[in-house]
Every structure is written in structure tokens, then in C-alpha cells.
Amino acid sequence: MFKLYIANLQDGVHTQEYTIKPAELNLLDEGLFGQDLLIRLEIEKVGRNIFIAAKLTAPLSLICDRCAEPYTWLLDEAYRMLFTSDPDMANDEDESTFLIQDTADEIDLTDPLRETALLAVPLKRLCRQECLGLCSRCGANLNTEPCSCKREQTDPRWEQLKSLLN
């Protein structure tokens, strides 16, 4: 769990940096987060409200969806949150606003930071945009070696039209 202690937090802007293990955000089960995460928090306290701008940075070990080669991708994601003890400001529709007690000594940032990290991971994981992938016949990695498979396949329905070209 990753908790931010706010008991002695004074009004104003504060910056804090943390290097944490993936286990602190319950990210070990995902298999992507093998190295520590850097979390930079810009905290602004104004009365009963605490605004937090969080930035997460971490290298992730991914497998390319096209060529099945491992590669490193840099997670670099920002998220803004509001923690307030004012029930009128805590709107159920806004997922980045959280209600806290006036007497709270700490804020648990585990869930919002975990969700931010997981949602930032690309659904289509490519080692690079121009990745050629694997040959569907022989399995050769087309990025590193040419394929000797015969590529030309003609649909028999086009044969009549092809004869018109000759």
C-alpha cells in the first residue's frame, strides 16, 4: 500500500518524490512491472482540499504482439486527484475526486496510482511501429531475416480476370 501522510501538511504547494516497489501498488501479479516505479507528487493544500498531481515513471518489460520479441517500454503517465472533506465537492460521477474525513492523517493512493499505471500500458504492444512481425507460414522473424516462403497466392475466382491482362 502507498499512503501519503497529511496530518502535518500545511497549506501551499509541496513536491515529493518516491521510489517504490511494484508490490506497494499491488502490481506484481501483472508480470510487467519488474523494476521500481518513480512517483513524483505535486501536492497543493487549500483549506479542506488537497489537490495531487501524480506522475508515474517506470521501465516495463513487454513482449511485442507482432514479432514476440521482448522489449522495454517506458511508462510515463500523469494523473490528477482531488481529496476533499467537503461532501458537496465529492461528486460520485468524477472518478478523480475522493472524500476524506477532516481528521484523516493519511490518504491511501494505492488504487488510483495502480489504475493509472495499468491503464497506461498499451493494449497493442509493438516493439516499434514498423515491426514486420512473424511469417504466418514458417514463423521467421521478418525484422531479422528474410522469409523464403512463396508469397503469391491467387484466389481462383480472380483467374478469369487475370487472363484478360495477358
XYZ file of C-alpha atoms in Angstrom:
166
model
C 0.000 0.000 0.000
C 1.117 3.506 -0.768
C -0.096 6.095 1.722
C 0.561 9.816 1.841
C 0.710 11.281 5.332
C -1.189 14.570 5.536
C -1.535 15.125 9.305
C 1.028 17.952 9.386
C 0.582 19.140 5.795
C 0.495 22.941 5.662
C -1.439 24.997 3.113
C 0.578 25.618 -0.040
C 2.384 23.625 -2.709
C 4.667 20.722 -1.820
C 6.659 18.386 -4.065
C 7.616 14.872 -3.055
C 9.319 12.013 -4.896
C 9.181 8.338 -4.053
C 10.813 5.254 -5.495
C 8.603 2.295 -4.708
C 8.464 -1.413 -5.409
C 5.667 -2.687 -7.691
C 4.308 -4.690 -4.739
C 3.376 -1.449 -2.950
C 0.790 -0.791 -5.687
C -0.178 -4.479 -5.981
C 1.363 -4.666 -9.465
C 3.360 -7.880 -9.095
C 0.564 -10.074 -10.460
C 0.610 -8.193 -13.757
C 4.065 -9.515 -14.721
C 5.024 -6.261 -16.452
C 6.421 -4.287 -13.563
C 9.787 -5.814 -12.743
C 11.577 -2.624 -11.714
C 10.870 0.151 -9.227
C 8.438 2.944 -10.056
C 9.300 6.605 -9.639
C 6.355 8.619 -8.341
C 6.508 12.403 -8.286
C 3.724 14.138 -6.385
C 2.894 17.819 -6.552
C 0.579 18.412 -3.617
C -1.384 21.617 -3.141
C -3.368 22.040 0.055
C -6.019 24.731 0.129
C -8.174 24.631 3.252
C -10.070 21.331 3.326
C -8.949 20.364 -0.186
C -5.806 18.561 -1.279
C -5.003 18.592 -4.994
C -2.463 15.995 -6.100
C -0.791 15.838 -9.499
C 0.969 12.481 -9.721
C 3.488 11.419 -12.355
C 4.458 7.746 -12.635
C 7.600 6.639 -14.458
C 8.897 3.077 -14.807
C 10.521 0.837 -17.416
C 8.250 -2.095 -18.321
C 9.240 -5.407 -19.873
C 6.788 -6.144 -22.688
C 6.511 -8.726 -25.468
C 5.812 -7.447 -28.980
C 2.426 -8.613 -30.308
C 3.793 -8.949 -33.859
C 7.259 -10.493 -33.532
C 7.074 -11.942 -29.979
C 10.415 -10.326 -29.047
C 10.856 -8.775 -25.587
C 11.404 -5.024 -25.407
C 11.459 -2.258 -22.802
C 8.756 0.410 -22.827
C 8.875 3.497 -20.605
C 5.720 4.154 -18.614
C 5.374 7.920 -18.213
C 1.874 8.818 -17.091
C 0.265 11.687 -15.170
C -2.909 11.708 -13.078
C -4.667 14.466 -11.135
C -6.723 13.852 -7.995
C -8.701 15.915 -5.521
C -9.151 14.807 -1.924
C -11.707 16.814 -0.002
C -13.643 16.648 3.244
C -16.445 18.713 1.688
C -19.233 16.289 0.673
C -20.621 18.807 -1.835
C -17.342 18.765 -3.779
C -17.025 14.976 -3.719
C -19.048 14.120 -6.798
C -19.768 10.428 -7.435
C -19.522 10.991 -11.190
C -15.962 12.304 -11.053
C -13.609 9.367 -10.537
C -10.697 11.622 -9.635
C -12.382 13.232 -6.615
C -12.259 11.418 -3.287
C -13.998 12.160 0.008
C -11.832 12.035 3.142
C -12.520 12.706 6.804
C -11.464 16.033 8.339
C -9.479 14.062 10.899
C -7.676 11.861 8.344
C -3.940 11.514 8.974
C -3.187 9.798 5.671
C -4.509 9.276 2.161
C -4.297 5.866 0.512
C -3.091 6.449 -3.067
C -2.714 2.751 -3.912
C -5.839 2.275 -6.037
C -5.694 5.495 -8.099
C -1.971 5.050 -8.835
C -2.391 1.344 -9.625
C -5.227 2.081 -12.056
C -3.208 4.863 -13.674
C -0.242 2.538 -14.201
C -2.337 -0.307 -15.614
C -4.409 1.891 -17.924
C -1.251 3.467 -19.361
C 0.101 0.127 -20.629
C -0.644 -0.072 -24.367
C -3.198 -2.652 -25.490
C -1.337 -3.204 -28.774
C 2.234 -3.809 -27.700
C 4.671 -3.155 -30.528
C 8.449 -3.045 -30.237
C 8.259 -0.347 -32.922
C 5.547 0.894 -35.295
C 7.206 -0.555 -38.383
C 7.593 -4.052 -36.886
C 7.067 -6.641 -39.638
C 6.138 -9.469 -37.293
C 6.438 -13.186 -37.967
C 5.833 -15.101 -41.182
C 2.473 -16.817 -40.846
C 3.823 -19.926 -42.605
C 7.348 -20.585 -41.355
C 7.429 -18.375 -38.235
C 10.550 -16.426 -39.270
C 11.002 -13.028 -37.641
C 10.698 -10.747 -40.669
C 12.566 -7.969 -38.841
C 15.785 -10.002 -38.662
C 15.698 -12.472 -41.549
C 14.102 -12.789 -44.961
C 11.459 -15.431 -45.459
C 11.730 -17.953 -48.305
C 8.026 -18.803 -48.332
C 6.213 -18.306 -51.612
C 4.077 -15.213 -51.102
C 1.903 -15.244 -54.206
C -1.433 -16.875 -53.709
C -4.185 -16.235 -56.171
C -7.807 -16.655 -55.353
C -9.235 -18.948 -58.052
C -12.158 -16.572 -58.502
C -9.772 -13.996 -59.991
C -8.254 -16.336 -62.616
C -10.722 -15.281 -65.326
C -9.876 -11.603 -64.836
C -6.145 -12.337 -64.775
C -6.393 -13.952 -68.211
C -7.735 -10.658 -69.600
C -4.458 -8.942 -68.697
C -2.407 -11.355 -70.830
